[in-house]
Every structure is written in C-alpha cells, then in structure tokens.
C-alpha cells in the first residue's frame, strides 16, 4: 500500500502485527456485525485493511516497528467519522498510534479530554439518575451533575454508533450519559453500573463497547 495513503489515513499504526482473530474481535467491539472479507475486515460502511509492515517514519520514529492498518470508506464517506474513530480505537487498544491527514496522535494521551459514555434507548429522568449516582452529588443543571469528582452530562447521542445497534429496535433517537474525570478506571466502573441499571451500553470515547473498567486503560507491556 502506498506510503502516501497510509499517511492520509485514517491508519492505526501498531507496534506488533495483530493476528486476524484479535483484530476481528477488536473491530467487533465497535460493530458487532463486522466480518472478514478476504484478508480485510468490513465494518458498517468501512474496510479495515489487513496490516502491512511500514517504515518507522510513518509515525516519526515513535515506534521501532510499525504494522499499519488503514481504514477506508466503502462507498460514500462514513457517517460520524466512524473511520477515524475506528482507527484511533484500534490504536488505543493495541498499544499503537493513529495517523490521519499526515498527523500522528497518541490515543492514550490523557490530554484528549474525552471519557466513556453510556448509550441508552430511553432518556432517564433527573430524579432517576440521582438515585444511581454515589457519594456527594451536586446538580449544576437539569441534566448536569458532579458526583464524587465525576462530571455527568446527559445529552442526545449524535448519530447511531454501530456498537449500539441492539438498542435501536426500541428507540429511533438515543441518549448518551457522558462521563468526565481524571480516573479512567473509576469512570469505567460508573459507566458499567449505569448501563446495567438503565439497560444501556457502556462505550469508550471512540464508541467501542466496554466490558470491564480496565478497557479504558492503555494496554500494559
């Protein structure tokens, strides 16, 4: 694959070549309907190309070895930046870097300002949510809370993330409870607790499904 295309991205630049089963399992966290298509993986309206070995200068020498998985649209441009989020989410979970439009980013950088969310088919009332938050809770606005150092915001979910397709038979418009704070493991624990209580789906900031609080932490070597 041409070096220019890898730099244009979105591309997940990984320190080791993932096996096909691992890569498919990761993509299915973002789209449960993802499937293999030859050596590639097709998810929603994008194609994740099989990893190819690339030169370290793709990421400015930040990695000694680079295996690049480029994500491309199947037809029209993907909705809601799904191609970019998929590349960044794969890079995060596999300990790599993301390349998009010639820029290299580290998805594990704490400065991104994002956090997990809980996607719901039905918007909860403020009273219902208050009962589920632990510790000292301060309500700033009708759907904005501070609970034990975690900022909780209830907002309309933009678009329809493929990971949340299971919720759509019950709702045409989805709601997201966005969680913000410094302790990702604590945020993850709250996301999982709220998702279970409200019949929702816990996801990370790239809209990959979260099964454990540790899914929000960078992989350890």
mmCIF file of C-alpha atoms in Angstrom:
data_model
loop_
_atom_site.group_PDB
_atom_site.id
_atom_site.type_symbol
_atom_site.label_atom_id
_atom_site.label_comp_id
_atom_site.label_asym_id
_atom_site.label_seq_id
_atom_site.Cartn_x
_atom_site.Cartn_y
_atom_site.Cartn_z
ATOM 1 C CA UNK A 1 0.000 0.000 0.000
ATOM 2 C CA UNK A 2 1.380 3.381 -0.974
ATOM 3 C CA UNK A 3 3.070 5.262 1.855
ATOM 4 C CA UNK A 4 1.089 8.398 0.982
ATOM 5 C CA UNK A 5 -2.194 6.573 1.559
ATOM 6 C CA UNK A 6 -1.053 5.357 4.968
ATOM 7 C CA UNK A 7 -0.135 8.926 5.937
ATOM 8 C CA UNK A 8 -3.501 10.207 4.738
ATOM 9 C CA UNK A 9 -5.226 7.575 6.850
ATOM 10 C CA UNK A 10 -7.077 7.091 8.988
ATOM 11 C CA UNK A 11 -4.489 4.479 9.896
ATOM 12 C CA UNK A 12 -3.812 2.516 13.067
ATOM 13 C CA UNK A 13 -0.015 2.225 13.394
ATOM 14 C CA UNK A 14 0.715 -0.717 15.679
ATOM 15 C CA UNK A 15 3.944 -1.907 17.352
ATOM 16 C CA UNK A 16 3.249 -5.568 16.507
ATOM 17 C CA UNK A 17 1.239 -7.392 13.875
ATOM 18 C CA UNK A 18 -2.141 -8.412 15.331
ATOM 19 C CA UNK A 19 -3.437 -11.839 14.408
ATOM 20 C CA UNK A 20 -6.658 -11.918 12.402
ATOM 21 C CA UNK A 21 -8.791 -13.230 15.270
ATOM 22 C CA UNK A 22 -7.627 -10.457 17.614
ATOM 23 C CA UNK A 23 -8.177 -7.740 15.024
ATOM 24 C CA UNK A 24 -11.674 -9.016 14.192
ATOM 25 C CA UNK A 25 -12.581 -9.217 17.873
ATOM 26 C CA UNK A 26 -11.448 -5.613 18.397
ATOM 27 C CA UNK A 27 -13.386 -4.320 15.394
ATOM 28 C CA UNK A 28 -16.493 -6.177 16.567
ATOM 29 C CA UNK A 29 -16.402 -4.118 19.765
ATOM 30 C CA UNK A 30 -17.180 -1.118 17.542
ATOM 31 C CA UNK A 31 -19.504 -3.010 15.187
ATOM 32 C CA UNK A 32 -20.811 -6.425 16.293
ATOM 33 C CA UNK A 33 -21.679 -7.145 12.658
ATOM 34 C CA UNK A 34 -18.092 -6.773 11.428
ATOM 35 C CA UNK A 35 -16.917 -9.678 9.268
ATOM 36 C CA UNK A 36 -13.882 -10.890 7.421
ATOM 37 C CA UNK A 37 -13.702 -10.210 3.697
ATOM 38 C CA UNK A 38 -10.646 -11.894 2.289
ATOM 39 C CA UNK A 39 -7.686 -10.551 4.251
ATOM 40 C CA UNK A 40 -9.619 -7.429 5.269
ATOM 41 C CA UNK A 41 -12.450 -6.729 7.724
ATOM 42 C CA UNK A 42 -15.632 -4.923 6.730
ATOM 43 C CA UNK A 43 -17.446 -2.998 9.478
ATOM 44 C CA UNK A 44 -20.521 -0.828 8.887
ATOM 45 C CA UNK A 45 -19.515 1.341 5.923
ATOM 46 C CA UNK A 46 -15.716 0.995 6.183
ATOM 47 C CA UNK A 47 -12.994 -1.502 5.355
ATOM 48 C CA UNK A 48 -10.108 -2.267 7.727
ATOM 49 C CA UNK A 49 -7.252 -3.362 5.504
ATOM 50 C CA UNK A 50 -5.020 -6.217 6.559
ATOM 51 C CA UNK A 51 -1.939 -4.980 8.470
ATOM 52 C CA UNK A 52 1.143 -4.248 6.369
ATOM 53 C CA UNK A 53 4.650 -3.546 7.596
ATOM 54 C CA UNK A 54 5.586 0.135 7.293
ATOM 55 C CA UNK A 55 8.644 2.269 7.946
ATOM 56 C CA UNK A 56 9.004 3.872 11.399
ATOM 57 C CA UNK A 57 8.984 7.310 9.771
ATOM 58 C CA UNK A 58 5.232 6.860 9.294
ATOM 59 C CA UNK A 59 4.947 7.819 12.972
ATOM 60 C CA UNK A 60 8.048 9.995 13.175
ATOM 61 C CA UNK A 61 10.144 7.186 14.620
ATOM 62 C CA UNK A 62 7.936 6.886 17.705
ATOM 63 C CA UNK A 63 7.729 3.112 17.190
ATOM 64 C CA UNK A 64 10.653 0.822 16.351
ATOM 65 C CA UNK A 65 8.461 -1.377 14.177
ATOM 66 C CA UNK A 66 5.189 -0.400 12.561
ATOM 67 C CA UNK A 67 2.311 -2.508 11.321
ATOM 68 C CA UNK A 68 -0.245 -0.291 9.622
ATOM 69 C CA UNK A 69 -3.980 -0.962 9.325
ATOM 70 C CA UNK A 70 -5.603 1.579 7.045
ATOM 71 C CA UNK A 71 -9.352 2.238 7.308
ATOM 72 C CA UNK A 72 -11.183 3.277 4.142
ATOM 73 C CA UNK A 73 -14.779 4.078 3.261
ATOM 74 C CA UNK A 74 -16.888 1.558 1.388
ATOM 75 C CA UNK A 75 -18.744 3.903 -0.943
ATOM 76 C CA UNK A 76 -19.710 7.365 0.393
ATOM 77 C CA UNK A 77 -17.781 8.883 3.270
ATOM 78 C CA UNK A 78 -18.600 7.208 6.615
ATOM 79 C CA UNK A 79 -21.094 8.918 8.878
ATOM 80 C CA UNK A 80 -19.990 10.458 12.171
ATOM 81 C CA UNK A 81 -16.249 9.960 11.493
ATOM 82 C CA UNK A 82 -16.592 6.213 12.093
ATOM 83 C CA UNK A 83 -13.445 5.501 10.037
ATOM 84 C CA UNK A 84 -11.302 7.823 12.153
ATOM 85 C CA UNK A 85 -12.771 6.641 15.450
ATOM 86 C CA UNK A 86 -12.235 3.023 14.410
ATOM 87 C CA UNK A 87 -8.558 3.659 13.604
ATOM 88 C CA UNK A 88 -7.999 5.558 16.852
ATOM 89 C CA UNK A 89 -9.827 2.971 18.948
ATOM 90 C CA UNK A 90 -7.826 0.122 17.434
ATOM 91 C CA UNK A 91 -4.585 2.014 18.006
ATOM 92 C CA UNK A 92 -5.504 2.600 21.660
ATOM 93 C CA UNK A 93 -6.471 -0.982 22.411
ATOM 94 C CA UNK A 94 -3.446 -2.422 20.607
ATOM 95 C CA UNK A 95 -0.881 -0.017 22.057
ATOM 96 C CA UNK A 96 -0.221 1.965 18.905
ATOM 97 C CA UNK A 97 -0.609 5.413 17.354
ATOM 98 C CA UNK A 98 -3.177 6.901 14.986
ATOM 99 C CA UNK A 99 -2.294 8.654 11.732
ATOM 100 C CA UNK A 100 -4.789 10.915 9.990
ATOM 101 C CA UNK A 101 -4.123 13.579 7.358
ATOM 102 C CA UNK A 102 -0.409 13.370 7.996
ATOM 103 C CA UNK A 103 -0.731 13.959 11.742
ATOM 104 C CA UNK A 104 0.299 11.390 14.339
ATOM 105 C CA UNK A 105 -1.656 11.158 17.588
ATOM 106 C CA UNK A 106 -1.333 9.020 20.691
ATOM 107 C CA UNK A 107 -4.858 7.904 21.675
ATOM 108 C CA UNK A 108 -3.661 7.132 25.205
ATOM 109 C CA UNK A 109 -2.709 10.779 25.801
ATOM 110 C CA UNK A 110 -4.662 11.990 28.838
ATOM 111 C CA UNK A 111 -4.977 15.440 27.292
ATOM 112 C CA UNK A 112 -7.734 14.378 24.903
ATOM 113 C CA UNK A 113 -10.463 15.405 27.347
ATOM 114 C CA UNK A 114 -12.784 12.551 26.454
ATOM 115 C CA UNK A 115 -14.243 9.771 28.507
ATOM 116 C CA UNK A 116 -16.631 6.851 28.410
ATOM 117 C CA UNK A 117 -20.359 7.093 27.910
ATOM 118 C CA UNK A 118 -23.496 5.070 28.424
ATOM 119 C CA UNK A 119 -25.823 4.926 25.414
ATOM 120 C CA UNK A 120 -29.489 4.499 26.299
ATOM 121 C CA UNK A 121 -32.680 3.867 24.326
ATOM 122 C CA UNK A 122 -34.692 5.975 26.796
ATOM 123 C CA UNK A 123 -33.652 9.249 28.433
ATOM 124 C CA UNK A 124 -33.718 8.870 32.236
ATOM 125 C CA UNK A 125 -35.276 11.493 34.452
ATOM 126 C CA UNK A 126 -33.008 13.626 36.617
ATOM 127 C CA UNK A 127 -34.508 12.004 39.700
ATOM 128 C CA UNK A 128 -33.835 8.502 38.389
ATOM 129 C CA UNK A 129 -30.224 9.344 37.629
ATOM 130 C CA UNK A 130 -29.678 10.990 41.002
ATOM 131 C CA UNK A 131 -30.646 7.744 42.724
ATOM 132 C CA UNK A 132 -27.948 5.867 40.804
ATOM 133 C CA UNK A 133 -25.050 8.255 41.497
ATOM 134 C CA UNK A 134 -22.959 7.574 44.579
ATOM 135 C CA UNK A 135 -21.246 9.860 47.055
ATOM 136 C CA UNK A 136 -21.852 13.593 47.319
ATOM 137 C CA UNK A 137 -23.825 14.660 44.269
ATOM 138 C CA UNK A 138 -24.207 18.245 43.096
ATOM 139 C CA UNK A 139 -26.725 19.076 40.377
ATOM 140 C CA UNK A 140 -25.492 22.022 38.289
ATOM 141 C CA UNK A 141 -28.271 21.987 35.715
ATOM 142 C CA UNK A 142 -31.225 19.737 34.939
ATOM 143 C CA UNK A 143 -29.022 17.103 33.314
ATOM 144 C CA UNK A 144 -25.522 18.056 34.505
ATOM 145 C CA UNK A 145 -24.178 16.568 37.738
ATOM 146 C CA UNK A 146 -20.966 16.291 39.729
ATOM 147 C CA UNK A 147 -20.677 13.031 41.647
ATOM 148 C CA UNK A 148 -17.532 12.186 43.590
ATOM 149 C CA UNK A 149 -15.263 14.083 41.213
ATOM 150 C CA UNK A 150 -17.006 12.762 38.086
ATOM 151 C CA UNK A 151 -18.877 15.109 35.774
ATOM 152 C CA UNK A 152 -22.051 13.526 34.405
ATOM 153 C CA UNK A 153 -23.816 15.008 31.377
ATOM 154 C CA UNK A 154 -26.986 13.679 29.754
ATOM 155 C CA UNK A 155 -27.101 14.649 26.076
ATOM 156 C CA UNK A 156 -28.609 13.415 22.800
ATOM 157 C CA UNK A 157 -26.389 10.791 21.182
ATOM 158 C CA UNK A 158 -25.138 12.134 17.867
ATOM 159 C CA UNK A 159 -25.716 9.610 15.118
ATOM 160 C CA UNK A 160 -26.184 5.885 15.618
ATOM 161 C CA UNK A 161 -22.914 4.160 16.570
ATOM 162 C CA UNK A 162 -22.788 0.626 15.131
ATOM 163 C CA UNK A 163 -21.987 -0.744 18.601
ATOM 164 C CA UNK A 164 -25.420 0.421 19.777
ATOM 165 C CA UNK A 165 -27.477 -1.198 17.025
ATOM 166 C CA UNK A 166 -29.024 -3.588 19.551
ATOM 167 C CA UNK A 167 -30.718 -0.606 21.242
ATOM 168 C CA UNK A 168 -32.269 0.796 18.067
ATOM 169 C CA UNK A 169 -35.278 -1.570 17.798
ATOM 170 C CA UNK A 170 -36.514 0.140 20.938
ATOM 171 C CA UNK A 171 -35.692 3.744 20.044
ATOM 172 C CA UNK A 172 -35.150 5.914 16.990
ATOM 173 C CA UNK A 173 -33.223 8.514 18.982
ATOM 174 C CA UNK A 174 -30.579 7.546 21.505
ATOM 175 C CA UNK A 175 -29.377 9.311 24.648
ATOM 176 C CA UNK A 176 -25.803 9.385 25.942
ATOM 177 C CA UNK A 177 -24.634 9.847 29.516
ATOM 178 C CA UNK A 178 -21.150 11.301 29.052
ATOM 179 C CA UNK A 179 -18.709 10.827 31.940
ATOM 180 C CA UNK A 180 -15.675 13.042 32.528
ATOM 181 C CA UNK A 181 -12.935 12.831 35.136
ATOM 182 C CA UNK A 182 -9.275 12.029 35.761
ATOM 183 C CA UNK A 183 -9.607 8.413 36.902
ATOM 184 C CA UNK A 184 -10.481 6.314 33.850
ATOM 185 C CA UNK A 185 -10.983 3.116 35.861
ATOM 186 C CA UNK A 186 -13.434 4.927 38.148
ATOM 187 C CA UNK A 187 -15.249 6.327 35.125
ATOM 188 C CA UNK A 188 -15.445 2.855 33.640
ATOM 189 C CA UNK A 189 -16.885 1.363 36.806
ATOM 190 C CA UNK A 190 -19.617 4.018 36.885
ATOM 191 C CA UNK A 191 -20.358 3.549 33.172
ATOM 192 C CA UNK A 192 -20.832 -0.188 33.652
ATOM 193 C CA UNK A 193 -23.001 0.353 36.725
ATOM 194 C CA UNK A 194 -25.247 2.854 34.932
ATOM 195 C CA UNK A 195 -25.511 0.717 31.814
ATOM 196 C CA UNK A 196 -26.707 -2.255 33.854
ATOM 197 C CA UNK A 197 -29.219 -0.215 35.850
ATOM 198 C CA UNK A 198 -30.627 1.600 32.811
ATOM 199 C CA UNK A 199 -30.436 -1.200 30.203
ATOM 200 C CA UNK A 200 -27.873 0.664 28.155
ATOM 201 C CA UNK A 201 -24.473 0.076 26.599
ATOM 202 C CA UNK A 202 -21.158 1.282 28.043
ATOM 203 C CA UNK A 203 -18.723 2.542 25.396
ATOM 204 C CA UNK A 204 -15.389 4.349 25.308
ATOM 205 C CA UNK A 205 -14.897 7.722 23.630
ATOM 206 C CA UNK A 206 -14.469 6.030 20.228
ATOM 207 C CA UNK A 207 -17.754 4.154 20.772
ATOM 208 C CA UNK A 208 -16.144 0.748 21.275
ATOM 209 C CA UNK A 209 -18.091 -1.432 23.693
ATOM 210 C CA UNK A 210 -16.622 -1.510 27.206
ATOM 211 C CA UNK A 211 -16.863 -4.812 29.098
ATOM 212 C CA UNK A 212 -14.611 -4.007 32.059
ATOM 213 C CA UNK A 213 -13.334 -0.787 33.629
ATOM 214 C CA UNK A 214 -9.808 -1.799 32.566
ATOM 215 C CA UNK A 215 -10.845 -1.471 28.901
ATOM 216 C CA UNK A 216 -10.407 2.289 29.349
ATOM 217 C CA UNK A 217 -6.751 1.923 30.361
ATOM 218 C CA UNK A 218 -3.889 1.667 27.844
ATOM 219 C CA UNK A 219 -2.575 -1.896 27.441
ATOM 220 C CA UNK A 220 0.441 -2.785 29.562
ATOM 221 C CA UNK A 221 3.525 -4.291 28.006
#
